[in-house]
Coordinates of C-alpha atoms in Angstrom, one line a residue:
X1 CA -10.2 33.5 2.4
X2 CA -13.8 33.8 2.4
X3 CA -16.7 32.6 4.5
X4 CA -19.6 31.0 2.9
X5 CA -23.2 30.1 5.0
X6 CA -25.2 27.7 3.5
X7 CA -29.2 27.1 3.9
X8 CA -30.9 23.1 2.7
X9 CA -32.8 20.2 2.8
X10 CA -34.4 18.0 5.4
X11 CA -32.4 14.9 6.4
X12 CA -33.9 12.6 9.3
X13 CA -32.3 9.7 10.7
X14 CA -33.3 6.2 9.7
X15 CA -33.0 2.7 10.3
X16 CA -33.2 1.3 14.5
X17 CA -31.8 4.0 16.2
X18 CA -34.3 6.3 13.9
X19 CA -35.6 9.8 16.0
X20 CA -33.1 8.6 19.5
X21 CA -31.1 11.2 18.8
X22 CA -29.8 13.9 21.4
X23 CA -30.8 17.5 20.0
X24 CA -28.4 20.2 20.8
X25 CA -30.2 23.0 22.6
X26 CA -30.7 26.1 20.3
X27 CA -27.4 28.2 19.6
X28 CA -25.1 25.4 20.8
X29 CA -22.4 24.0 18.5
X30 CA -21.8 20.5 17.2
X31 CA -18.6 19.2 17.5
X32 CA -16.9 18.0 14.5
X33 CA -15.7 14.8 15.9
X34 CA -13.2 14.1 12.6
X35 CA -12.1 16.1 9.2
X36 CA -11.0 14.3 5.8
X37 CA -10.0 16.6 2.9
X38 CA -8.9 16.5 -0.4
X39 CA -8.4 18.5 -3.5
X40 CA -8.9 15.7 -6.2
X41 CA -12.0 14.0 -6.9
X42 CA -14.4 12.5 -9.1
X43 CA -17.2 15.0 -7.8
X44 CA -18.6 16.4 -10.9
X45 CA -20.5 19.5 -9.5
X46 CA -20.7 21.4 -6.2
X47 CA -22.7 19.4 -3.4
X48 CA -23.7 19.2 0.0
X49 CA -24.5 16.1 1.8
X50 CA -25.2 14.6 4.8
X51 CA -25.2 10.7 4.9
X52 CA -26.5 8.8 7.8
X53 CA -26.1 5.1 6.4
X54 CA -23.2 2.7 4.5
X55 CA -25.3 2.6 1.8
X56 CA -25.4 6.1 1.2
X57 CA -21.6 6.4 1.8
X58 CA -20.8 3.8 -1.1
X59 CA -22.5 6.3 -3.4
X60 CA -19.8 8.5 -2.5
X61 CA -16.3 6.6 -2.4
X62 CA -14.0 9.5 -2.3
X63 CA -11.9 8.6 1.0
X64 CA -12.0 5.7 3.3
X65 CA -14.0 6.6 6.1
X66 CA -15.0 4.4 9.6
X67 CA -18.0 6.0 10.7
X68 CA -20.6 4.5 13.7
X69 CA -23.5 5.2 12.2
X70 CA -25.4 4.6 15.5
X71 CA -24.2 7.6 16.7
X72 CA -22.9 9.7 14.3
X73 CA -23.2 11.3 10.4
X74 CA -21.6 12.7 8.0
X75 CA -21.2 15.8 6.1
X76 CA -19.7 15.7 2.5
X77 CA -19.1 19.0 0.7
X78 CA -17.8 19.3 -2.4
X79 CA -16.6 22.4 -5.0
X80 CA -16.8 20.2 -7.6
X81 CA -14.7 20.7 -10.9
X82 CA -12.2 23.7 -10.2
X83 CA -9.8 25.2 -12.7
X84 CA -6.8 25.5 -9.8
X85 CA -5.7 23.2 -7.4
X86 CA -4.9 25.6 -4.9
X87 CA -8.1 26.1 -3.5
X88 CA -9.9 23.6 -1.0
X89 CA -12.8 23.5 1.3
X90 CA -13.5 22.9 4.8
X91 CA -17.0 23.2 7.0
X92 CA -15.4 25.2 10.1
X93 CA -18.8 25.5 12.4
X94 CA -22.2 23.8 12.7
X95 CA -24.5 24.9 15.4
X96 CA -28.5 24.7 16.0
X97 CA -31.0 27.6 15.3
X98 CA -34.5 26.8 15.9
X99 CA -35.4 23.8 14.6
X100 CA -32.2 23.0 11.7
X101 CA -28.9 22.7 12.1
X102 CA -26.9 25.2 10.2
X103 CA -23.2 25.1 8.5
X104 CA -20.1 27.4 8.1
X105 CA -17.9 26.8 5.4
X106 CA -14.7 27.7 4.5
X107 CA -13.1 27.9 1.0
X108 CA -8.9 28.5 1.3
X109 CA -7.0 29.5 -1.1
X110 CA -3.2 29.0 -1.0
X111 CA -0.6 31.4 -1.4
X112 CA 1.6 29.8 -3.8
X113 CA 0.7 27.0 -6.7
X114 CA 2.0 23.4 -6.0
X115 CA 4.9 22.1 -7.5
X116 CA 3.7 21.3 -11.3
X117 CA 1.9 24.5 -11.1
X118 CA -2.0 25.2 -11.3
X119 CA -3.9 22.1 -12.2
X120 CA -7.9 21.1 -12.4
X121 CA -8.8 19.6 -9.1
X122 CA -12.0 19.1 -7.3
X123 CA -11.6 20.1 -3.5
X124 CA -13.8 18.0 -0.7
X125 CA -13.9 17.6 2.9
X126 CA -16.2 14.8 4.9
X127 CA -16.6 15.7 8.9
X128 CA -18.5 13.2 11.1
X129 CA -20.6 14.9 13.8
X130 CA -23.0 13.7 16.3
X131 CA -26.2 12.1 15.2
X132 CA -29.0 14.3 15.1
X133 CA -32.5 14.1 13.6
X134 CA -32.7 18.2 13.0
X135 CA -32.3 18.9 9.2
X136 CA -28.7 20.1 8.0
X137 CA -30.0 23.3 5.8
X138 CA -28.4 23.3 2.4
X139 CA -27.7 19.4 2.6
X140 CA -29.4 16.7 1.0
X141 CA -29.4 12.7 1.6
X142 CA -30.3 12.4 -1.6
X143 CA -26.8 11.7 -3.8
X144 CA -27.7 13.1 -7.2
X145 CA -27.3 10.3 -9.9
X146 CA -24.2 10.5 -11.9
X147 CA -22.2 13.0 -9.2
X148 CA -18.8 11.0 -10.2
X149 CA -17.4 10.8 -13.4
X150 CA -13.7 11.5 -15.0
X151 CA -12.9 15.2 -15.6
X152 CA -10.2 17.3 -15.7
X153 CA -9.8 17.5 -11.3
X154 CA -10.7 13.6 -11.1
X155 CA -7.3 11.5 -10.3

């Protein structure tokens, strides 16, 4: 099991509610208010993202979500195409240093293959957290252009 600390991209808040956002004083944690993950997914290469709106979101349909948008955001992270379905990915930790919010990630690997044995999968997890309007280092609002597609992990 290994740890992985990411760094990023600056992400603001938009729309009415735009910069009335609580900021967590430095060193404290965010809670992760909800956890989705998967291990199949159209996600054609590794990404990070935070999304703050619907429209964003339908860029991204991997799970159903119900997200306030008001008052909360979203992470997405994503290992994109894998050769083994055994592996996943979860962000464990978020917390405030200066002026960014920083992530901890997980990747776990399982013990024993599945059933049908190792196959090609494309491991994500989505958390929603508070709002904030402190940039999420090593996440983009920006979704790439063409980040779905079929592949050998897409089901």
């Amino acid at each position: 099991m290994g740890l992985v600390i990411l760094a990023g991209i600056g992400c603001h808040g938009s729309g009415p509610t735009a910069g009335v956002f609580d900021v967590p004083v430095d060193g404290a944690e965010l809670p992760i208010i909800w956890e989705k993950t998967g291990i199949y997914s159209r996600i054609n290469r590794p990404i990070r993202l935070v999304i703050h709106d619907e429209a964003a979101l339908a860029q991204v349909p991997i799970a159903e979500v119900q997200v306030d948008f008001r008052t909360h955001m979203l992470l997405i992270a994503g290992m994109g195409p894998v050769l083994r379905d055994d592996v996943g990915i979860r962000i464990t930790r978020l917390w405030r240093e200066g002026t960014r919010i920083r992530v901890q990630e997980q990747h776990v690997y399982s013990e024993a293959a599945g059933p049908e044995g190792i196959q090609p999968a494309s491991p994500w997890t989505i958390i929603a957290v508070p709002r904030s309007s402190l940039n999420v280092e090593g996440y983009s609002a920006r979704v790439p252009k063409g980040l779905l597609s079929d592949h050998p992990g897409s089901r």
